[in-house]
C-alpha positions as MATLAB code, in Angstrom:
seq = 'MAKIGLLSDSHGRTQTTLRAVDLLLDQGIDVLLHLGDVGSVEVVDALAVEGVTDRPVDSRLVFGNTDWDIPAMSQYAQTLGIAVDHPAGRIELDGKRLAFCHGHVEADMEDALRDGVDYLCHGHTHRCSDERRGQTRVINPGALFRASRYTVAVLDTQTDEVAVHEVPTAG';
ca = [
      86.580  122.621  106.737;
      87.614  118.983  107.077;
      90.009  117.445  109.536;
      91.179  113.984  108.595;
      92.568  111.629  111.227;
      95.224  109.310  109.812;
      96.464  106.105  111.422;
      98.184  103.026  110.101;
      99.894   99.737  110.854;
      97.970   98.660  113.952;
      98.950   95.013  113.392;
      96.212   93.839  115.743;
      97.234   96.097  118.645;
      93.724   96.935  119.828;
      94.520   98.966  122.945;
      97.024  101.151  121.105;
      94.493  101.664  118.314;
      91.781  102.615  120.814;
      94.102  105.234  122.339;
      94.961  106.510  118.851;
      91.304  106.795  117.839;
      90.438  108.609  121.081;
      93.297  111.040  120.496;
      92.117  111.728  116.944;
      88.498  112.185  118.016;
      89.670  114.680  120.658;
      91.236  116.672  117.784;
      87.788  117.141  116.231;
      88.288  115.034  113.124;
      85.549  114.672  110.520;
      87.048  111.639  108.750;
      89.007  108.704  110.193;
      91.255  106.840  107.733;
      93.058  103.634  108.676;
      95.773  103.092  106.090;
      96.219   99.336  106.331;
      97.762   96.481  108.283;
      94.712   96.431  110.522;
      95.505   92.956  111.819;
      92.354   91.937  113.706;
      88.609   92.328  113.961;
      89.159   93.985  117.333;
      91.058   96.800  115.595;
      88.147   97.078  113.151;
      85.878   97.416  116.209;
      88.068  100.289  117.452;
      87.436  102.129  114.166;
      83.650  101.971  114.593;
      83.139  105.539  115.803;
      79.578  106.090  114.592;
      77.651  107.627  117.479;
      80.747  107.991  119.683;
      80.883  111.770  119.236;
      78.204  114.438  119.076;
      78.983  114.930  115.371;
      79.286  112.428  112.541;
      82.726  111.004  111.750;
      83.215  109.123  108.486;
      85.341  106.041  109.239;
      87.125  104.364  106.311;
      89.895  101.821  105.801;
      92.089  100.009  103.354;
      93.913   96.787  104.088;
      97.649   96.162  103.961;
     100.098   93.453  103.064;
      99.764   91.624  106.403;
      95.965   91.602  106.551;
      94.229   88.255  106.149;
      90.786   87.213  104.918;
      90.097   90.616  103.416;
      86.611   89.694  102.091;
      85.391   88.636  105.555;
      87.055   91.585  107.307;
      85.569   93.953  104.704;
      82.089   92.590  105.243;
      82.486   92.845  109.019;
      83.728   96.450  108.802;
      80.805   97.424  106.610;
      78.312   95.996  109.134;
      79.837   98.438  111.655;
      79.372  101.420  109.326;
      83.024  101.567  108.260;
      83.593  102.169  104.544;
      86.105   99.818  102.952;
      88.012  101.370  100.043;
      90.464   98.516   99.511;
      92.933   98.492   97.850;
      92.873  102.279   97.436;
      90.367  105.030   98.070;
      89.670  108.568   96.974;
      87.616  111.284   98.581;
      87.123  114.976   97.935;
      86.922  117.468  100.810;
      87.020  121.261  100.701;
      87.604  121.014   96.962;
      90.792  118.980   97.553;
      91.296  115.472   96.196;
      92.752  112.912   98.582;
      93.910  109.408   97.661;
      94.799  106.789  100.236;
      96.220  103.274  100.248;
      98.516  101.138  102.350;
     101.572  101.902  100.218;
     102.894   98.424   99.516;
     101.524   98.384   95.945;
     103.548  100.888   93.960;
     100.894  101.091   91.217;
      98.345  102.532   93.697;
     100.816  105.227   94.709;
     101.850  105.992   91.113;
      98.229  106.226   89.920;
      97.458  108.868   92.542;
     100.616  110.835   91.756;
      99.974  110.656   88.009;
      96.410  111.920   88.577;
      97.799  114.893   90.492;
      95.696  114.470   93.629;
      96.261  117.109   96.296;
      97.063  114.545   99.003;
      98.261  110.949   99.000;
      98.099  109.268  102.414;
      99.683  105.875  103.058;
     101.232  103.662  105.720;
     103.427  100.561  105.322;
     106.874  102.010  106.096;
     106.230  102.533  109.843;
     107.886  105.958  109.429;
     106.104  109.257  109.804;
     106.702  111.505  106.795;
     105.301  114.569  105.057;
     106.754  115.539  101.684;
     105.820  116.899   98.277;
     106.074  114.908   95.080;
     105.252  117.341   92.332;
     101.934  118.944   93.189;
     100.950  116.136   95.593;
     101.560  116.221   99.332;
     102.435  112.679  100.450;
     101.717  111.928  104.104;
     102.475  108.866  106.231;
     101.191  109.140  109.823;
     103.685  106.592  111.137;
     102.695  103.357  112.835;
     101.026  101.935  115.921;
     103.387   98.958  116.053;
     107.092   98.364  115.418;
     108.070  102.025  115.554;
     110.302  103.966  117.949;
     107.242  106.024  118.849;
     103.632  105.440  117.918;
     102.145  108.322  115.932;
      98.997  109.435  114.144;
      98.368  112.589  112.131;
      95.613  115.118  111.554;
      95.360  116.734  108.129;
      93.345  119.946  107.914;
      92.349  120.279  104.263;
      91.290  123.906  104.646;
      94.560  125.186  106.121;
      96.808  122.525  104.504;
      98.364  121.793  107.924;
      99.443  118.404  109.202;
      99.849  117.820  112.919;
     101.580  114.666  114.128;
     100.580  113.334  117.545;
     102.338  110.738  119.638;
     100.025  108.041  120.964;
     100.584  107.443  124.669;
     101.744  104.006  125.722;
      99.752  101.967  128.198;
     100.421  102.332  131.842;
];
């Protein structure tokens, strides 16, 4: 069984990202995927969850259209044990194929759909969504910036359930 924590569009908002990561870890995730528009090295730091829980959590990311100096940020993330799959990644869990990208490059999205992956996870739109396109379930967890409410999602690949969680605001 694999639970995948999905978050996107932090845009450098470190405290919001820290709250989002804590929320996802509390849900018992096995994999943490940041779907782009990271925005700062401090947000990358927030994704470094190795050793934070009593079980291993695989932390991965792709970058988005507003991210800068991707080679340097990639190298920094990797020194923290975060896998960088930019511009798009693929993993297999519970016999299900999952593709992920930021969503601003249509070719990345179309490649995954054409390959018939089970799940395609992306950010970019700042809108939470969960829909089917052919045999592929397309999931956007929402955003941690410039959204009416900040949301993340947990995908359970064994039960095929997606749970959306609102990230609390500071204060």
